[in-house]
Tab-separated table of C-alpha atoms in Angstrom:
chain	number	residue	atom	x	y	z
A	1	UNK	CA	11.409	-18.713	-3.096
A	2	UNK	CA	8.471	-18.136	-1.024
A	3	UNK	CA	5.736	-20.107	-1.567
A	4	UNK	CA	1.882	-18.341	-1.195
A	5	UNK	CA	-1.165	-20.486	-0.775
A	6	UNK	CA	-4.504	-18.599	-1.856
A	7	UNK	CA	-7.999	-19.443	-0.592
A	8	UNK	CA	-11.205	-19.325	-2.720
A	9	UNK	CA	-12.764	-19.409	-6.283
A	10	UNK	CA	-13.778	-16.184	-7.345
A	11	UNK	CA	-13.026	-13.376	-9.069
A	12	UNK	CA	-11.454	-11.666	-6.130
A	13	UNK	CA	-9.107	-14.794	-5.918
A	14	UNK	CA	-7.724	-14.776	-9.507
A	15	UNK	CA	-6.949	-10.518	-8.631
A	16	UNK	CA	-4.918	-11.744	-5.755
A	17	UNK	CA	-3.203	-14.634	-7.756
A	18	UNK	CA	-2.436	-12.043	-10.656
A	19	UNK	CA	-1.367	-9.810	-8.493
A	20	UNK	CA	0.677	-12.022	-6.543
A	21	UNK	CA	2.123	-13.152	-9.434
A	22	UNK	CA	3.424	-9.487	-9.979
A	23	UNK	CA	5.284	-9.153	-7.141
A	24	UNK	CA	9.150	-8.654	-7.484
A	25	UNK	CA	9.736	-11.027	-4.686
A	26	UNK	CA	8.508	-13.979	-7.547
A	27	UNK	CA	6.592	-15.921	-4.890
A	28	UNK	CA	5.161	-19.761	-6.320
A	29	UNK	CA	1.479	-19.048	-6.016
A	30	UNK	CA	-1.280	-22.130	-5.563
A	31	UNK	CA	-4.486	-21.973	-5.149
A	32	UNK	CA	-7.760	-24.470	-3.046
A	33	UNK	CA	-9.753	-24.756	-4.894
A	34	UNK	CA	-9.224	-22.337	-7.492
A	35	UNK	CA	-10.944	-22.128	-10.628
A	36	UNK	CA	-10.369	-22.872	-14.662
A	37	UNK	CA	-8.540	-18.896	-14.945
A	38	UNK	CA	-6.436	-19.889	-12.320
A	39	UNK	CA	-5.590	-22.678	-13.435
A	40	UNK	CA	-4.590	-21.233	-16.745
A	41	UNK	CA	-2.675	-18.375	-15.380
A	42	UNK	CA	-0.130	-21.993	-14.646
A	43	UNK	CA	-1.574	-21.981	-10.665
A	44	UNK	CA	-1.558	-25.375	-9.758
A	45	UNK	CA	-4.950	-25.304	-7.339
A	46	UNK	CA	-5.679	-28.239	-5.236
A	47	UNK	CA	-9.091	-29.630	-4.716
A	48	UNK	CA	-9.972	-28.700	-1.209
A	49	UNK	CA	-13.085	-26.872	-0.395
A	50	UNK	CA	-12.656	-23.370	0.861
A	51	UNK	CA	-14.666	-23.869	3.854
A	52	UNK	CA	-12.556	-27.004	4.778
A	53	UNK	CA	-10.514	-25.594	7.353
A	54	UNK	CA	-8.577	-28.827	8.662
A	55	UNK	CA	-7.827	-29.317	4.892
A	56	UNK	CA	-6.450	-26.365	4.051
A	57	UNK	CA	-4.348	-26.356	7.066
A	58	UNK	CA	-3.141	-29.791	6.066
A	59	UNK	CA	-2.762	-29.036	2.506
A	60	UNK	CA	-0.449	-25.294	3.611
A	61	UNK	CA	1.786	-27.658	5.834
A	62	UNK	CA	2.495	-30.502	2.788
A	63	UNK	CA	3.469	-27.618	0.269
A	64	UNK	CA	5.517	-26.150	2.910
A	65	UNK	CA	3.432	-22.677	2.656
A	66	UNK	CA	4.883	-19.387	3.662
A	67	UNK	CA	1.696	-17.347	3.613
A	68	UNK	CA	-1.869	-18.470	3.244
A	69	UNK	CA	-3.770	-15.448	1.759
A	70	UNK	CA	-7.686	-16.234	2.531
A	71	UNK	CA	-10.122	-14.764	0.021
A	72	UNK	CA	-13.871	-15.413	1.405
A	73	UNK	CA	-15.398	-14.565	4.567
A	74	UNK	CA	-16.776	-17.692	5.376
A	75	UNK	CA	-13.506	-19.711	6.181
A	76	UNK	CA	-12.396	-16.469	8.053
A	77	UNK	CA	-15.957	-16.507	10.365
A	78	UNK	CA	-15.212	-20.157	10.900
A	79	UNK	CA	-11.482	-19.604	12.009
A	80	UNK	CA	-9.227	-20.775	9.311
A	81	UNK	CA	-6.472	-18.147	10.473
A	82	UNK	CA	-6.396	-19.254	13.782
A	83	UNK	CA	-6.260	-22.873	12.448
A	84	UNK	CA	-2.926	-21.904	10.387
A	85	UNK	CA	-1.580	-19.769	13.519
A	86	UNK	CA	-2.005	-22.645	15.662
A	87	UNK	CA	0.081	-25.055	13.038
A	88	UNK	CA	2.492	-22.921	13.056
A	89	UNK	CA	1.254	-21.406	9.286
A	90	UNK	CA	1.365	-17.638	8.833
A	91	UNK	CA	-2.182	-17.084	7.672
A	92	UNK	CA	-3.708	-12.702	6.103
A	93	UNK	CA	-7.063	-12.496	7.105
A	94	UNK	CA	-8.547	-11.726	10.908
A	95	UNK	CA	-8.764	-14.229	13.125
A	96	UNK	CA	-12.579	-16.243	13.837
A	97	UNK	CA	-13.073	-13.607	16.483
A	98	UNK	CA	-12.608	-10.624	14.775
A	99	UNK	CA	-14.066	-11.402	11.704
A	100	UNK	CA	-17.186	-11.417	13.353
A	101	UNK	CA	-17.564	-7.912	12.126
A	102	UNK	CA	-18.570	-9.453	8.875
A	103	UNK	CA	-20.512	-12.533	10.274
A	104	UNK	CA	-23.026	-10.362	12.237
A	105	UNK	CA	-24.459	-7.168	11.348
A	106	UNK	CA	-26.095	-7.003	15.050
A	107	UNK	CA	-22.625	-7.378	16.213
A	108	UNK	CA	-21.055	-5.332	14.078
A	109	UNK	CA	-23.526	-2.280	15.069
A	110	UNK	CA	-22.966	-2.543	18.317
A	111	UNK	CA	-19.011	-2.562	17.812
A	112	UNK	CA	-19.766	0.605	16.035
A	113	UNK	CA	-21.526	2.676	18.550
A	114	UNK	CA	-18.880	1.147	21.162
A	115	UNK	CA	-16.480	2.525	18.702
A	116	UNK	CA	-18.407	5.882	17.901
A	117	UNK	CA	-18.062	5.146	14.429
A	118	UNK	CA	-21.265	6.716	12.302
A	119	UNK	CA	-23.968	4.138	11.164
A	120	UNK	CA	-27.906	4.214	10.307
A	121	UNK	CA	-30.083	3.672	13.154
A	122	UNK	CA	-31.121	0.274	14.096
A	123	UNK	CA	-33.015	-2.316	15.601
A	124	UNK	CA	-32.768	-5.578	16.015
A	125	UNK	CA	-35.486	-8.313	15.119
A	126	UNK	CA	-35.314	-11.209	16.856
A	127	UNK	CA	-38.476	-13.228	15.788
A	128	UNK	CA	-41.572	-12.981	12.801
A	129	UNK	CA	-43.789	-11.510	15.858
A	130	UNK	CA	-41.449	-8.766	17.318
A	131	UNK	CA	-40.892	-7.606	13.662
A	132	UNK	CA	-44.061	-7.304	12.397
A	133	UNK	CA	-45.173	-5.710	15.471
A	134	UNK	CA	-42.156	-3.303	14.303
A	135	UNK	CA	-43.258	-2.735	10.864
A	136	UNK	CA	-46.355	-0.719	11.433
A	137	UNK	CA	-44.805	1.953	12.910
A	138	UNK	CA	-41.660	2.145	11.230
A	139	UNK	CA	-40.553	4.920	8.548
A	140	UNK	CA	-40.033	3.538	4.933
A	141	UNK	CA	-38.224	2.688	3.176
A	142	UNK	CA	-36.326	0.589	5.262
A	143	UNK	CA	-33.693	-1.746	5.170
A	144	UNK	CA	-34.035	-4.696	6.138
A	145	UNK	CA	-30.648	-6.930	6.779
A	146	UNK	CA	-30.006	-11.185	7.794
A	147	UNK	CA	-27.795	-11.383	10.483
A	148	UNK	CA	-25.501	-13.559	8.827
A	149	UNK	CA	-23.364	-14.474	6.392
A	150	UNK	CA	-25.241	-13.983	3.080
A	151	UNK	CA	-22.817	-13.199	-0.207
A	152	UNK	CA	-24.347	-10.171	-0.417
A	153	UNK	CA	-27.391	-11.110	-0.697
A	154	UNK	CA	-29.135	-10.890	2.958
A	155	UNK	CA	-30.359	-6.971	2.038
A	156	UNK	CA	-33.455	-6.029	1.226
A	157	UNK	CA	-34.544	-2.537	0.808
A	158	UNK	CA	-38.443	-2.244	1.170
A	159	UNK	CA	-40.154	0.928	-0.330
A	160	UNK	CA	-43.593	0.044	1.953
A	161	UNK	CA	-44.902	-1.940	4.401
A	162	UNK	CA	-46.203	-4.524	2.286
A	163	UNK	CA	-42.331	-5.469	0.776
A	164	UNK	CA	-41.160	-5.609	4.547
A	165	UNK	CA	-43.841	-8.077	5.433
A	166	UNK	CA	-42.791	-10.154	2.611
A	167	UNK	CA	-38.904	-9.759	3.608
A	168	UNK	CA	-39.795	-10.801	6.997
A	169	UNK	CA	-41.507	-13.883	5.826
A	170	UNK	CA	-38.529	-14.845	3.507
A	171	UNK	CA	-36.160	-14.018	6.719
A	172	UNK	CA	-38.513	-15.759	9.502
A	173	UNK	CA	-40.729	-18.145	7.778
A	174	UNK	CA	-39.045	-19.757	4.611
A	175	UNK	CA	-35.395	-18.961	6.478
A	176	UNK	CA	-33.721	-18.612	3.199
A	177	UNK	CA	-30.733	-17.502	5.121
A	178	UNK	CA	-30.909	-19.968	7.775
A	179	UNK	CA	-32.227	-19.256	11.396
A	180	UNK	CA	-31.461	-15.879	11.661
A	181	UNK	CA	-32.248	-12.421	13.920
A	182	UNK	CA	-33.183	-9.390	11.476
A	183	UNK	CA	-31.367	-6.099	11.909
A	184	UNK	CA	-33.707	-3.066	11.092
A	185	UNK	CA	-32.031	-0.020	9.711
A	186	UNK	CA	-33.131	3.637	8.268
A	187	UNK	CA	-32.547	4.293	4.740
A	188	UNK	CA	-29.606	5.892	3.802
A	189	UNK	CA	-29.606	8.462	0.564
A	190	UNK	CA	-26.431	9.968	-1.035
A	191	UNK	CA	-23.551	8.353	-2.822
A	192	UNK	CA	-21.898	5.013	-1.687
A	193	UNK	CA	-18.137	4.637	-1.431
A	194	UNK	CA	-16.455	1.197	-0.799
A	195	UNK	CA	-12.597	2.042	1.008
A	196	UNK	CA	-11.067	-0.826	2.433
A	197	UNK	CA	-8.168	-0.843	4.348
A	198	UNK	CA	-5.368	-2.975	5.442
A	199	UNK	CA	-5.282	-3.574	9.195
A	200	UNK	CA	-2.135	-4.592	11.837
A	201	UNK	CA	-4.075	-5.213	14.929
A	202	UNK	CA	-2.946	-1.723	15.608
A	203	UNK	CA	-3.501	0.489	12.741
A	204	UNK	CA	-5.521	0.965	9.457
A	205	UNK	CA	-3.953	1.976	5.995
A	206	UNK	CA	-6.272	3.070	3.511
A	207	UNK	CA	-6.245	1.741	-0.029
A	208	UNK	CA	-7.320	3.468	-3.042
A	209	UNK	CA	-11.586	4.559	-2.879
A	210	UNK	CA	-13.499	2.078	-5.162
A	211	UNK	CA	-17.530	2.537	-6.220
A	212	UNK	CA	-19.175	-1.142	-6.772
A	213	UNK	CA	-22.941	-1.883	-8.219
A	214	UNK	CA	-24.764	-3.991	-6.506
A	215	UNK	CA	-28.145	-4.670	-7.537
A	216	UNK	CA	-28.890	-6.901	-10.881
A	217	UNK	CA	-30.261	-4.347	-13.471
A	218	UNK	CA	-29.129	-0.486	-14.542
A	219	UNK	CA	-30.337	1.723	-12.903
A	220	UNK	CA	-29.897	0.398	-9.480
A	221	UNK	CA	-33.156	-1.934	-10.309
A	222	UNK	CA	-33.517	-5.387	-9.399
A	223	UNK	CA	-32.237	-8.011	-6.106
A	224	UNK	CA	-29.005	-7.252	-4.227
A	225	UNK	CA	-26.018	-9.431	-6.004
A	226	UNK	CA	-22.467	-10.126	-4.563
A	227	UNK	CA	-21.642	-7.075	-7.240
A	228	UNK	CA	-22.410	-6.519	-11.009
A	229	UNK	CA	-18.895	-4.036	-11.466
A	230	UNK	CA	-16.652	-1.510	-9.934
A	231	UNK	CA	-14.721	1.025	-11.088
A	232	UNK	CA	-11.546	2.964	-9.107
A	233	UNK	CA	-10.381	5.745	-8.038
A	234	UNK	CA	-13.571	7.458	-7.474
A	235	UNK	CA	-14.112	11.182	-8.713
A	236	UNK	CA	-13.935	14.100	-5.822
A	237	UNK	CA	-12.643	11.078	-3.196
A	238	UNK	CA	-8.503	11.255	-3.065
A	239	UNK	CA	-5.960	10.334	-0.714
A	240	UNK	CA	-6.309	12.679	1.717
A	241	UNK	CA	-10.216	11.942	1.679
A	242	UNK	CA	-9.174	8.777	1.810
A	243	UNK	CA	-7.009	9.125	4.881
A	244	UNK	CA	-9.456	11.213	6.624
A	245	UNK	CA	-12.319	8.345	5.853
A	246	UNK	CA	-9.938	5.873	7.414
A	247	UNK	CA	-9.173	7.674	10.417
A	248	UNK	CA	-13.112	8.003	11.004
A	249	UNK	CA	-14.379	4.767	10.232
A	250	UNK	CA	-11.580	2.127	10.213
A	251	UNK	CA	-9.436	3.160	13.097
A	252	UNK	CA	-11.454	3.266	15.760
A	253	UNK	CA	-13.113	-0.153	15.138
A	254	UNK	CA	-9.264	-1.238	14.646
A	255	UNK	CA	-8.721	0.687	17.884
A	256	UNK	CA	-12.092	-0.828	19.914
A	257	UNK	CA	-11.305	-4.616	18.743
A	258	UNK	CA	-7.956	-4.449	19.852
A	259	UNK	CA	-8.912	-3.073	23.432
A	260	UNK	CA	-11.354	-6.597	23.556
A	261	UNK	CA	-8.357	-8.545	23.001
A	262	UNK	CA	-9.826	-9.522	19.357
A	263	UNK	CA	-6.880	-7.208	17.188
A	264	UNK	CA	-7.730	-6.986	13.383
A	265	UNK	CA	-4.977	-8.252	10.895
A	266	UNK	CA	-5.720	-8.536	7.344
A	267	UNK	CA	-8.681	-6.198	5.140
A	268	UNK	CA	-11.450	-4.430	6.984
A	269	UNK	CA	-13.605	-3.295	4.076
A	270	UNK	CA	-16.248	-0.494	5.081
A	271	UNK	CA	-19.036	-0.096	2.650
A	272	UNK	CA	-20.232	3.920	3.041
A	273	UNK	CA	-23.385	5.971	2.330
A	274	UNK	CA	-21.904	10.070	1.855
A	275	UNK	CA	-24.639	11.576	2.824
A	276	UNK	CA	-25.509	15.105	3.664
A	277	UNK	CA	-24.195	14.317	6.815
A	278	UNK	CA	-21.523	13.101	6.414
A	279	UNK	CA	-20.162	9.182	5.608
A	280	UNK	CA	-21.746	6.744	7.519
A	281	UNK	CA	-20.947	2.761	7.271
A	282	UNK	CA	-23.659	0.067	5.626
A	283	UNK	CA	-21.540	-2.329	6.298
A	284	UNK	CA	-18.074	-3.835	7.443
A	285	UNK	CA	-16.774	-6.774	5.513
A	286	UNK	CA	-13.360	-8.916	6.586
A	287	UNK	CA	-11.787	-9.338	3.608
A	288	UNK	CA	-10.993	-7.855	0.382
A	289	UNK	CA	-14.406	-6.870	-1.554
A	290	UNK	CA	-15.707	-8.602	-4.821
A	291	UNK	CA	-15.786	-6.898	-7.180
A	292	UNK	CA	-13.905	-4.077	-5.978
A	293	UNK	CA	-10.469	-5.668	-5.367
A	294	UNK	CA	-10.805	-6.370	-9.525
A	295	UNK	CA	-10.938	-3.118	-9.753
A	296	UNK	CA	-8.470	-1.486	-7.145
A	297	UNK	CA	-5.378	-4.207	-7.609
A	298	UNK	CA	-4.322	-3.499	-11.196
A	299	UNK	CA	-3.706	0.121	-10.281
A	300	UNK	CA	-1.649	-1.094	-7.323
A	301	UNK	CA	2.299	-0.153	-8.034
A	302	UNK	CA	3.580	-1.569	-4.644
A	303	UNK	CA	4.535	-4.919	-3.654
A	304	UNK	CA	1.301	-7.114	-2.755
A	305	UNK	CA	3.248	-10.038	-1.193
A	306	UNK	CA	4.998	-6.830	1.016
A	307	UNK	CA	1.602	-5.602	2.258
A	308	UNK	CA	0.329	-8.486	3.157
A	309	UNK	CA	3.485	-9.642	4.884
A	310	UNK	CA	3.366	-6.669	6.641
A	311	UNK	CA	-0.157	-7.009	7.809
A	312	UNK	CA	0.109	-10.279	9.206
A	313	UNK	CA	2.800	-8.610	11.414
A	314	UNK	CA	1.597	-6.903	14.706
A	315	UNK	CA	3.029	-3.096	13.891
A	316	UNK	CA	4.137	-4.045	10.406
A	317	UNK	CA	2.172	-1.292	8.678
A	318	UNK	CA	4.551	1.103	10.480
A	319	UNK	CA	5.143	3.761	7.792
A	320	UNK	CA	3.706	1.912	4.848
A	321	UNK	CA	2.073	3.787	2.389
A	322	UNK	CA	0.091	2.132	-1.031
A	323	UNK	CA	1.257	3.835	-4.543
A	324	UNK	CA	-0.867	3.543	-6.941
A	325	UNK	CA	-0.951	4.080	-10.626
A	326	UNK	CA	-2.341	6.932	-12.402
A	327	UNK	CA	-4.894	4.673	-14.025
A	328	UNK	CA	-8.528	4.106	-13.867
A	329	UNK	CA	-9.857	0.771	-13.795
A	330	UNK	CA	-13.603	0.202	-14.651
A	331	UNK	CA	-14.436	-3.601	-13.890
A	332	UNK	CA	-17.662	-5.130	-15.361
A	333	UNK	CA	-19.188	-8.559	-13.969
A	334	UNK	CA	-20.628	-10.860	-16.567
A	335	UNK	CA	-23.036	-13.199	-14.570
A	336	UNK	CA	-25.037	-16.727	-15.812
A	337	UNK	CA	-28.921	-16.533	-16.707
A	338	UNK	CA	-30.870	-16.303	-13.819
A	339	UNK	CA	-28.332	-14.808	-11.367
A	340	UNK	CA	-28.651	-14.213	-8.340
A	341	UNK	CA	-32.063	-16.165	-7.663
A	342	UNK	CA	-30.920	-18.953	-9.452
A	343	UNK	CA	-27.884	-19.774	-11.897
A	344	UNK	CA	-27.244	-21.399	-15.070
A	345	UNK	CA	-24.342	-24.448	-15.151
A	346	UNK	CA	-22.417	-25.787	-18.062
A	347	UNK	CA	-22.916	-22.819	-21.059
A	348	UNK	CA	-19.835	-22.610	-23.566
A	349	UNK	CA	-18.080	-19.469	-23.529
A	350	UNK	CA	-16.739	-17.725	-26.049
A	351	UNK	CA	-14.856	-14.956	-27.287
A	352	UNK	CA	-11.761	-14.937	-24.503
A	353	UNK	CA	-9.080	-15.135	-27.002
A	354	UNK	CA	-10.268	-11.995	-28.933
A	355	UNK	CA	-9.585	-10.192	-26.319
A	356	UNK	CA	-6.413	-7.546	-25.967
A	357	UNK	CA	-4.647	-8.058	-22.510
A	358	UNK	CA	-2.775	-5.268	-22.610
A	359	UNK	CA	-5.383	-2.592	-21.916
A	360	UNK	CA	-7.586	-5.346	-20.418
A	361	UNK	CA	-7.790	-7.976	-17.284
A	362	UNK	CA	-10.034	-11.158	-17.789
A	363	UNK	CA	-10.609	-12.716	-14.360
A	364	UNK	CA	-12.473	-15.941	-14.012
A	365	UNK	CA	-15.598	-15.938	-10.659
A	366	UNK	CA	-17.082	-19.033	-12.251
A	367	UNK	CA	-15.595	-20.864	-14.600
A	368	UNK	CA	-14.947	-24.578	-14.822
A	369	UNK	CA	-13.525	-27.153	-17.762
A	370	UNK	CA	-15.279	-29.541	-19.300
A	371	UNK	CA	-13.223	-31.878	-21.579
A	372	UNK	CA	-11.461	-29.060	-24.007
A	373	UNK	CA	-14.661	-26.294	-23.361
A	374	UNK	CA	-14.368	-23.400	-20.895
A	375	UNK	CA	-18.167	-23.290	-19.468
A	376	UNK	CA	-19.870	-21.553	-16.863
A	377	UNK	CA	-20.000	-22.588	-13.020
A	378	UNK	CA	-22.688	-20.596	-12.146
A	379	UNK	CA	-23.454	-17.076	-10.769
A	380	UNK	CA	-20.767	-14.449	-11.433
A	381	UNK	CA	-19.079	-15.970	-14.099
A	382	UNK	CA	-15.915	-13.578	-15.434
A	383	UNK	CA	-15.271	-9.655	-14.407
A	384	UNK	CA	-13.603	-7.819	-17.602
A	385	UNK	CA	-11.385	-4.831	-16.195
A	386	UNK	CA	-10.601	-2.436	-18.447
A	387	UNK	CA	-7.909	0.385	-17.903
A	388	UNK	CA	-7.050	3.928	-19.534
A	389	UNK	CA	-5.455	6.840	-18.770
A	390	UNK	CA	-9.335	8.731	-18.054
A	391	UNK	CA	-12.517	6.794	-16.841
A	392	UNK	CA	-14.015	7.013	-20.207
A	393	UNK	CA	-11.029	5.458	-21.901
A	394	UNK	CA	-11.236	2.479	-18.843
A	395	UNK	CA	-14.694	1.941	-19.315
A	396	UNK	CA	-14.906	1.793	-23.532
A	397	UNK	CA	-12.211	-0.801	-22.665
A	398	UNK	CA	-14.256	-2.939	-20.273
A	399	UNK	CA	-17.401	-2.970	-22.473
A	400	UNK	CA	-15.653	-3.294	-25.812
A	401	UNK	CA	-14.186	-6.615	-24.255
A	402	UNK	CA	-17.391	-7.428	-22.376
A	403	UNK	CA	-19.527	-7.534	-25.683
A	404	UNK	CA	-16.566	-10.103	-27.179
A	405	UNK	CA	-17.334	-12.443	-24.481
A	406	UNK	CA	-20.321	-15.089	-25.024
A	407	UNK	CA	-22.558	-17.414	-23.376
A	408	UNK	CA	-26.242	-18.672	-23.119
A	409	UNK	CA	-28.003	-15.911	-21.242
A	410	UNK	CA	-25.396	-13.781	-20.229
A	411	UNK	CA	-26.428	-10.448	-17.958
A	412	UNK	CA	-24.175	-7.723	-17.554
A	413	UNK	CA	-25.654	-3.975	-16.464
A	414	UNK	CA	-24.382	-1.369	-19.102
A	415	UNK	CA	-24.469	1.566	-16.788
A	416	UNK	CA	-20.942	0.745	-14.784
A	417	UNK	CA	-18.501	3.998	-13.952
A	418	UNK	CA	-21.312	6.353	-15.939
A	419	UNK	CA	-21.188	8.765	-12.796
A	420	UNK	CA	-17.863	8.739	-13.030
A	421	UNK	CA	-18.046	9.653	-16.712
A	422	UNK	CA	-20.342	12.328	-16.424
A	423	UNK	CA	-18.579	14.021	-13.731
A	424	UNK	CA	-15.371	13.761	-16.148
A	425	UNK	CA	-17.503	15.667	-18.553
A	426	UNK	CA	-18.654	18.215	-15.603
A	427	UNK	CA	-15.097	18.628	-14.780
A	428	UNK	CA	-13.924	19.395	-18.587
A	429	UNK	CA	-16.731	21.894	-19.150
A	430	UNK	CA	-15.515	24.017	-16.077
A	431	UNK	CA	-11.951	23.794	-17.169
């Protein structure tokens, strides 16, 4: 029996153990640190920080690990693959090197004009002087971006002049990211598209399209989060879109990365504006998304373990092709009071075992036990995936077992997959 360590304590992480635990190959799944879903789904998880590379590596080797899957970007940006590779550990996920396309936006701007893959225009900010010197004479709104790891949270768009002299001063002066350049970008308009794809150091292999929510409120209102929901497939984007996106966007970074000697092995996740123009990448990520993998892995019909087996291999993807389900999933985050400037510890919640898990998924972000009460860890705090035959069935589904779920000061927006709703209306009404 193979034996499958996973890394993190999110949401995204209790997807991969579910999924995982799917897989006809019946691998033993554990999980560092885990969380209290985890745990319940029988994981045993170990308490070793995510970020504690020499830890993990220890922990993979004493339960004689097969595979170490590794959920969030940080341990892959500090080199926790290369860590495992080096012990002799077969490790998904790029190596410190290449996941650098996630741990700098400056860097991973230039890799895409090396590359020639489409992206807003830029600038880089180096200090508080050299960008407000910028700011006067740029075009707004603007976006304004830390160059570093940020959980989502490093983007601000500013409407005016006056919100990009108060981003720089959060950036420069109060360093609420660290010490940090600034990359300055044009404003993109049109629909975003999240397609990530797995990667074999020598080609890409799209999975199914996914459309997340990122800021707080409905209505696209509010601070950037890590992601309030997510709902997949996407209307009017199928797999030969998807295909095509992949061949413009993911290969040729896959292709450029390879030719510096850094190949990428594991998820290269490209978050794209369509616009009039044509798609054009906000951002590449190094891992699976969150909350989009919620979304995208219960309509998965192939063999996780497989994939991901065959990723780590150079030249494994060779032929492989995803099958999917003919299922929407709508996924809706359910995040503490205050999230994401601050976040609310220790709330009861209630309402989990109401909850039907056959047309449902219940994944825990932030979750912890305290004596015989499931309570909130802070930030995201569950993602409730609901699945039907159409969108609207998926997303009735997802709310219906959202609103069963309770704690002090929960936020959820009530506007995730609507698009995808009306266009299933739009589409009825020509038929």
């Amino acid at each position: 029996m193979k034996k499958v360590l996973v890394v993190g304590s999110g949401g995204r992480e209790h997807a991969l153990v579910r999924a995982l635990l799917r897989s006809p190959q019946s691998p033993q799944v554990v999980a560092a640190p885990g969380n209290a879903g985890i745990a319940r789904d029988k994981v045993v998880c170990f308490d070793v920080a995510a970020d504690d590379v020499s830890g993990l590596v220890a922990l993979a080797h004493e339960q004689g690990c097969d595979l170490v899957v590794v959920g969030p970007e940080a341990p892959l940006v500090k080199g926790l693959v290369d860590a495992c590779f080096d012990a002799g550990i077969k490790a998904f996920g790029p190596s410190g090197a290449a996941a650098r396309v996630e741990g700098s936006k400056a860097y991973a701007k230039e890799l895409m004009k090396a590359a020639g893959v489409p992206t807003a225009a830029y600038l880089v900010l180096r200090d508080r002087k050299e960008a407000l010197e910028h700011l006067s004479c740029a075009s707004y709104p603007l976006v304004l971006k830390a160059d570093a790891l940020a959980a989502g949270k490093g983007v601000v768009i500013c409407p005016t002049e006056v919100d990009a002299r108060a981003a720089v001063d959060e950036f420069f002066t109060q360093q609420r990211f660290g010490k940090t350049t600034v990359v300055a970008e044009e404003f993109l308009e049109g629909q975003e598209l999240s397609l990530l794809a797995l990667c074999d150091g020598t080609r890409a292999v799209p999975m199914a399209p996914a459309q997340d929510y990122k800021r707080i409120f409905d209505g696209d209102e509010g601070p950037n989060t890590g992601g309030m929901g997510s709902y997949s497939p996407v209307p009017r984007f199928d797999a030969t879109h998807a295909k095509a996106l992949a061949a413009s966007v993911h290969q040729p970074v896959v292709d450029e990365l390879r030719r510096r000697g850094t190949p990428f092995h594991g998820v290269l996740y490209a978050g794209l504006m369509m616009t009039s123009a044509g798609p054009k990448v906000l951002e590449f990520n190094a891992r699976f998304g969150d909350p989009e993998t919620q979304a995208i892995l219960p309509r998965m019909r192939s063999d996780l373990l497989d994939a991901l087996e065959r990723s780590v291999t150079p030249d494994g993807l060779d032929g492989f092709e995803f099958d999917w389900k003919k299922l929407w999933a709508v996924t809706v985050v359910l995040a503490s009071r205050g999230y994401p400037e601050s976040a609310s510890k220790g709330d009861v919640i209630q309402g989990l075992r109401s909850i039907d898990s056959l047309e449902t998924e219940v994944l825990h972000a932030g979750t912890e036990l305290r004596g015989d009460d499931l309570v909130t860890a802070g930030g995201r705090v569950l993602n409730v995936t609901g699945l039907g035959e159409t969108v609207s069935e998926a997303r009735r589904r997802a709310y219906a077992a959202a609103e069963k779920v309770q704690f002090e000061g929960k936020q959820m927006r009530t506007d995730i997959a609507l698009r995808a709703v009306q266009a299933e209306g739009e589409n009825e009404r020509a038929a």
